[in-house]
Amino acid sequence: MTFDLGGTIMADQEHNSQNKNSCMLTPADFAALASKDDGYFNQKGARHYTMSNYTDAVQYYHIAAAMGNCDAISNLGYCYLYGRNMEQNTSLALAYFRIAASHGHIDALYKLGDIYSRDTWVTKDVELSTYYYLKAANFIVDQNWGTNPEVILAYTELQDYPSLCFALGRELLPKGTLFTNVEAAYLFLKHAEQGYQTFITNGQTMYEKSYKHVQELLAQSQFNDFRKKYSDVQE
């Protein structure tokens, strides 16, 4: 399969022998094709993914990605990174994430930061990791939050990206990789907490462990002053 996104062309490898069962497109699927509704295919892929039906999820993601849907392109990055119904392939995962990131896709930027933050998939690169984290954050928070962290509070759309907020909050602490800013860390972690709560309430229980880690961080005494400062606006 090939697809073209503003001149960026990537050749995708064929599904391996694990993918012998193909999904059958429904009349609604063909109607969505006719109307060029790429979001429909990405959402249908996401529903299959949530149910661990990775075969159909990947195939719907491929259709949406071929139509230029950046969410689906990023989702395929996750499928290749974790080997969902295909052989794990870090190079292809990075390619998909980079294509999505080049179009300003925040979750893809976050995941690139996550990948380079450890030695699990690639050689750890702290500078590159923090570059991607900050680039993702700055797509949302368009004010100088480094010198004026209070502005972070108003950007509730950060709660759509709790894992990004968790990473930023963690790395802004004294032992993190970013310039220490405990107040900014606290506010990012509060957005992460709220975002994870929403995800879990909506059935995405895979985030429960991360949610617990965020709560443990927020309970630390280093945040006492900021708990008091923001107590009136956190309820």
Coordinates of C-alpha atoms in Angstrom, one line a residue, residues 134 137-155 172 179-185 187-188:
L134 CA 7.9 20.4 24.2
A137 CA 2.9 20.9 24.4
N138 CA 3.5 24.1 22.4
F139 CA 0.9 23.1 19.8
I140 CA -1.6 23.4 22.6
V141 CA -0.3 26.0 25.0
D142 CA 0.6 29.0 22.7
Q143 CA 1.7 31.2 25.6
N144 CA 5.1 31.2 27.4
W145 CA 4.2 28.8 30.2
G146 CA 7.9 28.4 31.1
T147 CA 8.0 31.9 32.7
N148 CA 4.3 32.1 33.4
P149 CA 3.1 28.6 34.4
E150 CA -0.3 29.8 35.6
V151 CA -1.5 30.0 31.9
I152 CA -1.4 26.2 31.8
L153 CA -4.5 26.0 34.0
A154 CA -6.8 27.5 31.3
Y155 CA -5.8 25.0 28.6
L172 CA 9.7 19.2 34.9
F179 CA 14.4 22.8 33.4
T180 CA 12.9 22.4 36.8
N181 CA 9.5 24.1 37.2
V182 CA 7.5 22.6 40.0
E183 CA 4.4 24.8 39.5
A184 CA 4.2 23.9 35.8
A185 CA 4.7 20.2 36.7
L187 CA -0.5 21.9 36.6
F188 CA 0.4 19.5 33.9

